[in-house]
Amino acid sequence: MTERNYNTFFLEMNSPDELISKPLPETLTVIECEEPQYQFNRFLYELIGTEWEWGDLDNWTDDQWREMVEREDHRTWVAYYRGSIAGYFELHRPDGVNAEIRYFGLAPNFIGKGFGGPLLSHAIEAAWNWHGTKRVWVHTCTFDHPSALTNYLARGMMVYKEELSIIA
């Protein structure tokens, strides 16, 4: 069996003034899912994450999905382009002050269309607009899209920790 190394980068922003925003194009509409539907979150997770081997929730039961999505400290937004799902993000803030961009990404056929920076800007703005947020953070790894880390840095986030891991 071949070993694979990968890096995980943890990034943060400690003030909304640090955001280097890219505006949403007029053709991209981002809507918060104000009525939680765990089945929809599962669908979004698979739509966006399959290509990047997101697998941490693959074996979750309906009850686990429901418990995560219906919590007060969890919120979801979906980006639409001409009626199609272009991407999504989830925010999670269990302690009431540290907002994690838990999942973020574009649907495969929308990668490379210039939506990543604007959608990430919207995610960071949504986190800061969530009353009580004092810090926004995210993690990404070398299995994510090759531009993911660059996008986070370009939006003003700073790396505060890096971990090297080995998969056997």
C-alpha positions as a Python dict, from the first residue, in 0.01 Angstrom:
ca = {
    (1, 'M'): (0, 0, 0),
    (2, 'T'): (129, 343, -91),
    (3, 'E'): (143, 618, 169),
    (4, 'R'): (14, 963, 80),
    (5, 'N'): (107, 1282, 259),
    (6, 'Y'): (-127, 1574, 283),
    (7, 'N'): (-132, 1910, 455),
    (8, 'T'): (-425, 2062, 638),
    (9, 'F'): (-425, 2439, 670),
    (10, 'F'): (-628, 2618, 938),
    (11, 'L'): (-708, 2979, 853),
    (12, 'E'): (-879, 3257, 1042),
    (13, 'M'): (-1000, 3613, 1025),
    (14, 'N'): (-1036, 3815, 1344),
    (15, 'S'): (-1209, 4126, 1212),
    (16, 'P'): (-1455, 4193, 930),
    (17, 'D'): (-1220, 4474, 823),
    (18, 'E'): (-970, 4207, 710),
    (19, 'L'): (-1203, 4080, 436),
    (20, 'I'): (-1082, 4147, 82),
    (21, 'S'): (-1419, 4103, -83),
    (22, 'K'): (-1507, 4008, -438),
    (23, 'P'): (-1862, 4109, -529),
    (24, 'L'): (-2116, 3854, -641),
    (25, 'P'): (-2182, 3866, -1014),
    (26, 'E'): (-2541, 3964, -1097),
    (27, 'T'): (-2597, 3616, -1239),
    (28, 'L'): (-2522, 3444, -907),
    (29, 'T'): (-2793, 3442, -639),
    (30, 'V'): (-2713, 3320, -287),
    (31, 'I'): (-3002, 3221, -62),
    (32, 'E'): (-2999, 3103, 298),
    (33, 'C'): (-3191, 2782, 367),
    (34, 'E'): (-3402, 2918, 649),
    (35, 'E'): (-3604, 2598, 682),
    (36, 'P'): (-3352, 2320, 753),
    (37, 'Q'): (-3379, 2009, 537),
    (38, 'Y'): (-3113, 1756, 628),
    (39, 'Q'): (-3176, 1565, 304),
    (40, 'F'): (-3087, 1879, 106),
    (41, 'N'): (-2764, 1926, 304),
    (42, 'R'): (-2673, 1563, 239),
    (43, 'F'): (-2738, 1617, -133),
    (44, 'L'): (-2525, 1936, -138),
    (45, 'Y'): (-2244, 1764, 52),
    (46, 'E'): (-2236, 1483, -206),
    (47, 'L'): (-2277, 1714, -508),
    (48, 'I'): (-1989, 1937, -403),
    (49, 'G'): (-1769, 1703, -203),
    (50, 'T'): (-1758, 1383, -407),
    (51, 'E'): (-1492, 1512, -646),
    (52, 'W'): (-1273, 1619, -350),
    (53, 'E'): (-1319, 1293, -157),
    (54, 'W'): (-1506, 1451, 130),
    (55, 'G'): (-1590, 1140, 323),
    (56, 'D'): (-1624, 1234, 686),
    (57, 'L'): (-2007, 1217, 672),
    (58, 'D'): (-2050, 932, 422),
    (59, 'N'): (-2171, 685, 684),
    (60, 'W'): (-2399, 920, 874),
    (61, 'T'): (-2754, 816, 950),
    (62, 'D'): (-3060, 1032, 888),
    (63, 'D'): (-3069, 1107, 1261),
    (64, 'Q'): (-2709, 1233, 1258),
    (65, 'W'): (-2778, 1455, 956),
    (66, 'R'): (-3098, 1588, 1112),
    (67, 'E'): (-2924, 1662, 1442),
    (68, 'M'): (-2647, 1861, 1269),
    (69, 'V'): (-2862, 2057, 1024),
    (70, 'E'): (-3145, 2146, 1263),
    (71, 'R'): (-2920, 2293, 1533),
    (72, 'E'): (-2942, 2665, 1612),
    (73, 'D'): (-2566, 2693, 1561),
    (74, 'H'): (-2575, 2565, 1203),
    (75, 'R'): (-2674, 2761, 889),
    (76, 'T'): (-2667, 2682, 515),
    (77, 'W'): (-2659, 2897, 200),
    (78, 'V'): (-2692, 2786, -163),
    (79, 'A'): (-2565, 2972, -470),
    (80, 'Y'): (-2774, 2949, -786),
    (81, 'Y'): (-2677, 3033, -1142),
    (82, 'R'): (-2967, 3050, -1387),
    (83, 'G'): (-3169, 2814, -1165),
    (84, 'S'): (-2894, 2555, -1115),
    (85, 'I'): (-2701, 2492, -796),
    (86, 'A'): (-2359, 2651, -845),
    (87, 'G'): (-2226, 2600, -493),
    (88, 'Y'): (-2298, 2617, -124),
    (89, 'F'): (-2155, 2678, 219),
    (90, 'E'): (-2241, 2586, 574),
    (91, 'L'): (-2156, 2786, 884),
    (92, 'H'): (-2122, 2628, 1227),
    (93, 'R'): (-2082, 2829, 1547),
    (94, 'P'): (-2122, 2602, 1851),
    (95, 'D'): (-1963, 2841, 2100),
    (96, 'G'): (-2153, 3150, 1985),
    (97, 'V'): (-1842, 3344, 1877),
    (98, 'N'): (-1617, 3135, 1649),
    (99, 'A'): (-1790, 3084, 1315),
    (100, 'E'): (-1649, 2796, 1112),
    (101, 'I'): (-1704, 2777, 738),
    (102, 'R'): (-1769, 2407, 779),
    (103, 'Y'): (-1829, 2317, 416),
    (104, 'F'): (-1771, 2535, 113),
    (105, 'G'): (-1747, 2462, -255),
    (106, 'L'): (-1872, 2485, -610),
    (107, 'A'): (-2060, 2226, -811),
    (108, 'P'): (-1823, 2058, -1060),
    (109, 'N'): (-1960, 2230, -1372),
    (110, 'F'): (-1920, 2575, -1211),
    (111, 'I'): (-1553, 2547, -1122),
    (112, 'G'): (-1340, 2789, -1324),
    (113, 'K'): (-1623, 3037, -1390),
    (114, 'G'): (-1502, 3296, -1138),
    (115, 'F'): (-1760, 3216, -869),
    (116, 'G'): (-1523, 3091, -596),
    (117, 'G'): (-1397, 3429, -474),
    (118, 'P'): (-1739, 3596, -469),
    (119, 'L'): (-1907, 3300, -296),
    (120, 'L'): (-1630, 3282, -35),
    (121, 'S'): (-1664, 3657, 22),
    (122, 'H'): (-2036, 3603, 77),
    (123, 'A'): (-1964, 3317, 322),
    (124, 'I'): (-1725, 3530, 524),
    (125, 'E'): (-1968, 3824, 523),
    (126, 'A'): (-2252, 3594, 636),
    (127, 'A'): (-2034, 3467, 921),
    (128, 'W'): (-1951, 3822, 1033),
    (129, 'N'): (-2315, 3927, 1000),
    (130, 'W'): (-2420, 3644, 1236),
    (131, 'H'): (-2467, 3847, 1554),
    (132, 'G'): (-2199, 3767, 1811),
    (133, 'T'): (-1927, 3640, 1577),
    (134, 'K'): (-1578, 3737, 1694),
    (135, 'R'): (-1374, 3514, 1462),
    (136, 'V'): (-1424, 3332, 1131),
    (137, 'W'): (-1221, 3023, 1055),
    (138, 'V'): (-1193, 2741, 805),
    (139, 'H'): (-967, 2451, 723),
    (140, 'T'): (-863, 2315, 387),
    (141, 'C'): (-626, 2043, 278),
    (142, 'T'): (-424, 1941, -22),
    (143, 'F'): (-711, 1715, -140),
    (144, 'D'): (-934, 2019, -193),
    (145, 'H'): (-937, 2219, -516),
    (146, 'P'): (-583, 2343, -596),
    (147, 'S'): (-705, 2705, -573),
    (148, 'A'): (-881, 2666, -235),
    (149, 'L'): (-594, 2784, -16),
    (150, 'T'): (-513, 3069, -257),
    (151, 'N'): (-877, 3182, -248),
    (152, 'Y'): (-888, 3186, 134),
    (153, 'L'): (-564, 3385, 149),
    (154, 'A'): (-683, 3626, -122),
    (155, 'R'): (-995, 3701, 83),
    (156, 'G'): (-775, 3808, 377),
    (157, 'M'): (-770, 3493, 587),
    (158, 'M'): (-442, 3403, 757),
    (159, 'V'): (-297, 3057, 826),
    (160, 'Y'): (-267, 3001, 1200),
    (161, 'K'): (-184, 2629, 1197),
    (162, 'E'): (-65, 2366, 950),
    (163, 'E'): (-69, 1989, 1004),
    (164, 'L'): (107, 1721, 799),
    (165, 'S'): (-72, 1386, 790),
    (166, 'I'): (-1, 1050, 630),
    (167, 'I'): (-258, 811, 488),
    (168, 'A'): (-133, 455, 476),
}
